[in-house]
Amino acid sequence: MENSPESMKEIVTRSATLADIETIREFNKELCAKESREFDPTIDPNYPNTQIAEDYFRSRIEQPDSFAAVAEEDGVPVGYLLGALLPPEDYRVVKKLAEGENMYVKEGFRGRGVGGKLTKQFEEWCKEKGVQIIRYIASAGNVDGIKFYRAQGLKEVGIILEKNIEDEQS
Ligand SMILES: CC(C)(COP(=O)(O)OP(=O)(O)OC[C@H]1O[C@@H](n2cnc3c(N)ncnc32)[C@H](O)[C@@H]1OP(=O)(O)O)[C@@H](O)C(=O)NCCC(=O)NCCS
């Protein structure tokens, strides 16, 4: 009965406040650790503990061109999404873009529509801001994350290629 649909409580999303900074930091720590371990060793698992990260979380909560939302079940946070408007890319005919920069749903709460609710709230915010294109960047190895973004209606429009030349220089 514990995990039966009848016992599952409703999950709601809301705008984040400064009181959510620690929650966002904890989820961001889990996200950075997972990304660093599984997909991209250049991601710093210690980043969420830095002052730069704290300033970033704060700016996304406070700045008018930024978005920060938390998902909760019974008042307990289970996920978050941060995003912001992007500067115009002059070489494109589409001028107003926004990026969903990072999001995380706690293990045990995935596959229940939490991520979908967070991206939908971001999309509604983007519509109010007149955004034409929403972007998410995923690690190439994050197959599940990419499937999730596709399920939200996103399509791949480019790939980022990188080469680590550090070893070649030594
Ligand atoms: C990616 C993530 C945010 C998705 O959140 P979620 O709450 O599990 O997603 P939802 O339940 O809203 O899924 C919505 C739809 O996306 C698709 N989807 C989600 N996870 C999927 C997976 N692992 N494989 C295939 N499709 C998936 C499904 O179509 C799903 O709809 P369905 O449940 O009706 O089949 C979550 O799994 C997560 O936090 N992962 C670890 C961190 C991460 O990868 N973040 C994104 C990159 S920054």
Tab-separated table of C-alpha atoms and ligand atoms in Angstrom:
chain	number	residue	atom	x	y	z
A	1	MET	CA	0.000	0.000	0.000
A	2	GLU	CA	2.881	2.348	0.816
A	3	ASN	CA	3.776	3.116	-2.807
A	4	SER	CA	0.390	2.354	-4.359
A	5	PRO	CA	-1.174	5.133	-6.433
A	6	GLU	CA	-3.798	5.638	-3.688
A	7	SER	CA	-1.111	6.476	-1.127
A	8	MET	CA	0.786	8.867	-3.435
A	9	LYS	CA	0.307	12.491	-2.482
A	10	GLU	CA	-0.025	15.325	-4.928
A	11	ILE	CA	3.150	17.044	-5.981
A	12	VAL	CA	2.976	20.798	-6.467
A	13	THR	CA	5.472	23.272	-7.879
A	14	ARG	CA	5.991	26.834	-6.669
A	15	SER	CA	8.417	29.712	-7.143
A	16	ALA	CA	11.502	29.372	-4.968
A	17	THR	CA	12.308	31.925	-2.250
A	18	LEU	CA	15.580	32.703	-0.487
A	19	ALA	CA	14.485	30.213	2.210
A	20	ASP	CA	14.944	27.480	-0.436
A	21	ILE	CA	18.644	28.137	-1.070
A	22	GLU	CA	19.822	25.218	1.105
A	23	THR	CA	17.337	22.861	-0.567
A	24	ILE	CA	18.508	23.959	-4.014
A	25	ARG	CA	22.133	23.560	-2.931
A	26	GLU	CA	21.485	19.988	-1.697
A	27	PHE	CA	19.747	18.972	-4.947
A	28	ASN	CA	22.416	20.717	-7.006
A	29	LYS	CA	25.073	18.770	-5.058
A	30	GLU	CA	23.364	15.498	-5.961
A	31	LEU	CA	23.086	16.630	-9.584
A	32	CYS	CA	26.762	17.698	-9.862
A	33	ALA	CA	27.943	14.490	-8.151
A	34	LYS	CA	25.862	12.344	-10.528
A	35	GLU	CA	26.953	14.282	-13.632
A	36	SER	CA	30.628	14.183	-12.593
A	37	ARG	CA	30.508	10.455	-11.735
A	38	GLU	CA	28.480	9.249	-14.700
A	39	PHE	CA	28.866	11.657	-17.620
A	40	ASP	CA	31.468	14.428	-17.345
A	41	PRO	CA	34.430	14.266	-14.927
A	42	THR	CA	35.153	17.981	-15.553
A	43	ILE	CA	32.041	18.894	-13.549
A	44	ASP	CA	33.128	19.967	-10.068
A	45	PRO	CA	31.151	18.126	-7.366
A	46	ASN	CA	32.279	20.823	-4.910
A	47	TYR	CA	30.817	23.682	-6.991
A	48	PRO	CA	27.497	23.786	-5.051
A	49	ASN	CA	29.432	24.543	-1.830
A	50	THR	CA	31.126	27.624	-3.288
A	51	GLN	CA	30.200	31.275	-2.841
A	52	ILE	CA	29.881	31.570	-6.632
A	53	ALA	CA	27.183	28.885	-6.574
A	54	GLU	CA	25.424	30.585	-3.669
A	55	ASP	CA	25.419	33.891	-5.597
A	56	TYR	CA	24.097	32.065	-8.676
A	57	PHE	CA	21.239	30.374	-6.750
A	58	ARG	CA	20.377	33.721	-5.122
A	59	SER	CA	20.364	35.563	-8.445
A	60	ARG	CA	18.048	33.019	-10.047
A	61	ILE	CA	15.606	33.459	-7.148
A	62	GLU	CA	15.813	37.265	-7.013
A	63	GLN	CA	16.442	38.569	-10.529
A	64	PRO	CA	13.422	39.384	-12.705
A	65	ASP	CA	14.918	37.708	-15.786
A	66	SER	CA	15.539	34.509	-13.831
A	67	PHE	CA	13.425	31.552	-12.830
A	68	ALA	CA	13.629	29.272	-9.801
A	69	ALA	CA	11.010	26.702	-8.803
A	70	VAL	CA	10.784	23.946	-6.247
A	71	ALA	CA	8.516	20.886	-6.352
A	72	GLU	CA	7.071	19.638	-3.081
A	73	GLU	CA	5.120	16.720	-1.736
A	74	ASP	CA	3.326	17.603	1.483
A	75	GLY	CA	5.643	20.580	1.962
A	76	VAL	CA	8.775	18.419	1.531
A	77	PRO	CA	10.987	19.453	-1.423
A	78	VAL	CA	11.447	16.722	-4.049
A	79	GLY	CA	12.965	18.660	-6.965
A	80	TYR	CA	13.946	22.022	-8.433
A	81	LEU	CA	14.583	23.851	-11.702
A	82	LEU	CA	16.641	26.999	-12.321
A	83	GLY	CA	16.590	28.983	-15.549
A	84	ALA	CA	17.007	32.421	-17.079
A	85	LEU	CA	16.545	34.495	-20.202
A	86	LEU	CA	19.535	34.251	-22.558
A	87	PRO	CA	21.209	37.197	-24.291
A	88	PRO	CA	19.990	37.558	-27.889
A	89	GLU	CA	21.967	35.602	-30.474
A	90	ASP	CA	22.294	38.181	-33.242
A	91	TYR	CA	22.936	35.644	-35.997
A	92	ARG	CA	19.552	33.999	-35.430
A	93	VAL	CA	16.170	35.247	-36.602
A	94	VAL	CA	14.699	34.167	-33.259
A	95	LYS	CA	15.636	36.812	-30.707
A	96	LYS	CA	14.137	35.782	-27.385
A	97	LEU	CA	15.581	32.638	-25.867
A	98	ALA	CA	15.636	31.160	-22.383
A	99	GLU	CA	17.553	28.294	-20.857
A	100	GLY	CA	16.494	25.723	-18.311
A	101	GLU	CA	19.927	25.546	-16.723
A	102	ASN	CA	19.723	22.735	-14.217
A	103	MET	CA	17.038	20.555	-12.718
A	104	TYR	CA	16.884	17.579	-10.419
A	105	VAL	CA	14.188	15.289	-9.090
A	106	LYS	CA	15.030	13.267	-6.007
A	107	GLU	CA	15.493	9.538	-6.504
A	108	GLY	CA	12.329	7.742	-5.458
A	109	PHE	CA	10.176	10.570	-6.853
A	110	ARG	CA	11.140	10.167	-10.518
A	111	GLY	CA	8.699	8.964	-13.144
A	112	ARG	CA	5.769	10.606	-11.317
A	113	GLY	CA	5.501	13.735	-13.413
A	114	VAL	CA	7.571	16.019	-11.137
A	115	GLY	CA	10.078	16.973	-13.848
A	116	GLY	CA	7.207	17.525	-16.276
A	117	LYS	CA	5.507	19.914	-13.829
A	118	LEU	CA	8.727	21.882	-13.325
A	119	THR	CA	9.412	22.270	-17.060
A	120	LYS	CA	5.763	23.242	-17.617
A	121	GLN	CA	5.979	25.974	-14.975
A	122	PHE	CA	9.188	27.226	-16.616
A	123	GLU	CA	7.483	27.199	-20.017
A	124	GLU	CA	4.581	29.264	-18.662
A	125	TRP	CA	7.039	31.786	-17.201
A	126	CYS	CA	8.834	31.898	-20.574
A	127	LYS	CA	5.547	32.571	-22.398
A	128	GLU	CA	4.814	35.495	-20.060
A	129	LYS	CA	8.272	36.877	-20.904
A	130	GLY	CA	7.649	36.565	-24.654
A	131	VAL	CA	10.268	33.840	-25.085
A	132	GLN	CA	10.266	32.091	-28.460
A	133	ILE	CA	12.747	29.271	-27.822
A	134	ILE	CA	13.530	27.295	-24.687
A	135	ARG	CA	16.879	25.524	-24.460
A	136	TYR	CA	18.185	22.790	-22.207
A	137	ILE	CA	21.737	21.442	-22.444
A	138	ALA	CA	22.229	17.831	-21.363
A	139	SER	CA	25.384	15.752	-21.029
A	140	ALA	CA	25.633	13.539	-24.115
A	141	GLY	CA	25.695	10.425	-21.907
A	142	ASN	CA	22.565	11.402	-19.986
A	143	VAL	CA	20.313	9.247	-22.128
A	144	ASP	CA	17.449	9.258	-19.602
A	145	GLY	CA	17.607	13.036	-19.262
A	146	ILE	CA	17.586	13.442	-23.050
A	147	LYS	CA	14.556	11.118	-23.329
A	148	PHE	CA	12.836	13.229	-20.685
A	149	TYR	CA	13.527	16.471	-22.594
A	150	ARG	CA	12.285	14.907	-25.830
A	151	ALA	CA	9.107	13.873	-24.000
A	152	GLN	CA	8.668	17.581	-23.135
A	153	GLY	CA	8.680	18.417	-26.858
A	154	LEU	CA	12.328	19.469	-27.240
A	155	LYS	CA	14.446	18.486	-30.228
A	156	GLU	CA	18.213	18.354	-30.663
A	157	VAL	CA	19.381	21.326	-32.740
A	158	GLY	CA	23.150	21.053	-32.274
A	159	ILE	CA	25.842	19.209	-30.401
A	160	ILE	CA	28.697	20.578	-28.307
A	161	LEU	CA	32.063	18.967	-29.125
A	162	GLU	CA	34.995	19.208	-26.715
A	163	LYS	CA	38.540	17.824	-26.666
A	164	ASN	CA	40.650	17.760	-23.524
A	165	ILE	CA	44.093	18.932	-24.734
A	166	GLU	CA	45.663	19.140	-21.275
A	167	ASP	CA	47.461	15.767	-21.602
A	168	GLU	CA	48.823	16.675	-25.034
A	169	GLN	CA	50.533	19.774	-23.598
A	170	SER	CA	52.431	17.995	-20.796
B	1	LIG	C1	15.443	13.951	-15.807
B	1	LIG	C2	14.489	14.168	-14.618
B	1	LIG	C3	14.528	15.641	-14.227
B	1	LIG	C4	13.080	13.783	-15.051
B	1	LIG	O1	12.189	14.012	-13.985
B	1	LIG	P1	10.961	13.005	-13.680
B	1	LIG	O2	10.145	13.608	-12.609
B	1	LIG	O3	11.503	11.644	-13.442
B	1	LIG	O4	10.202	13.029	-15.085
B	1	LIG	P2	8.613	12.844	-15.340
B	1	LIG	O5	8.071	11.816	-14.423
B	1	LIG	O6	7.970	14.187	-15.304
B	1	LIG	O7	8.664	12.295	-16.834
B	1	LIG	C5	7.920	12.858	-17.887
B	1	LIG	C6	8.130	12.019	-19.142
B	1	LIG	O8	9.501	12.061	-19.513
B	1	LIG	C7	9.895	10.772	-20.033
B	1	LIG	N1	10.928	10.207	-19.150
B	1	LIG	C8	11.273	10.601	-17.901
B	1	LIG	N2	12.283	9.851	-17.411
B	1	LIG	C9	12.567	8.945	-18.387
B	1	LIG	C10	13.525	7.893	-18.491
B	1	LIG	N3	14.364	7.605	-17.490
B	1	LIG	N4	13.541	7.167	-19.632
B	1	LIG	C11	12.674	7.436	-20.624
B	1	LIG	N5	11.748	8.428	-20.599
B	1	LIG	C12	11.704	9.167	-19.487
B	1	LIG	C13	8.658	9.920	-20.035
B	1	LIG	O9	8.022	10.060	-21.287
B	1	LIG	C14	7.812	10.551	-18.961
B	1	LIG	O10	6.443	10.365	-19.145
B	1	LIG	P3	5.737	9.004	-18.611
B	1	LIG	O11	6.124	8.873	-17.163
B	1	LIG	O12	4.287	9.291	-18.841
B	1	LIG	O13	6.298	7.910	-19.443
B	1	LIG	C15	14.886	13.266	-13.404
B	1	LIG	O14	14.906	11.925	-13.814
B	1	LIG	C16	16.230	13.612	-12.787
B	1	LIG	O15	16.299	14.454	-11.895
B	1	LIG	N6	17.310	12.970	-13.241
B	1	LIG	C17	18.645	13.171	-12.691
B	1	LIG	C18	19.162	14.579	-12.986
B	1	LIG	C19	19.098	14.949	-14.448
B	1	LIG	O16	19.375	14.153	-15.333
B	1	LIG	N7	18.712	16.222	-14.694
B	1	LIG	C20	18.556	16.732	-16.048
B	1	LIG	C21	19.848	17.185	-16.635
B	1	LIG	S1	20.454	18.696	-15.895
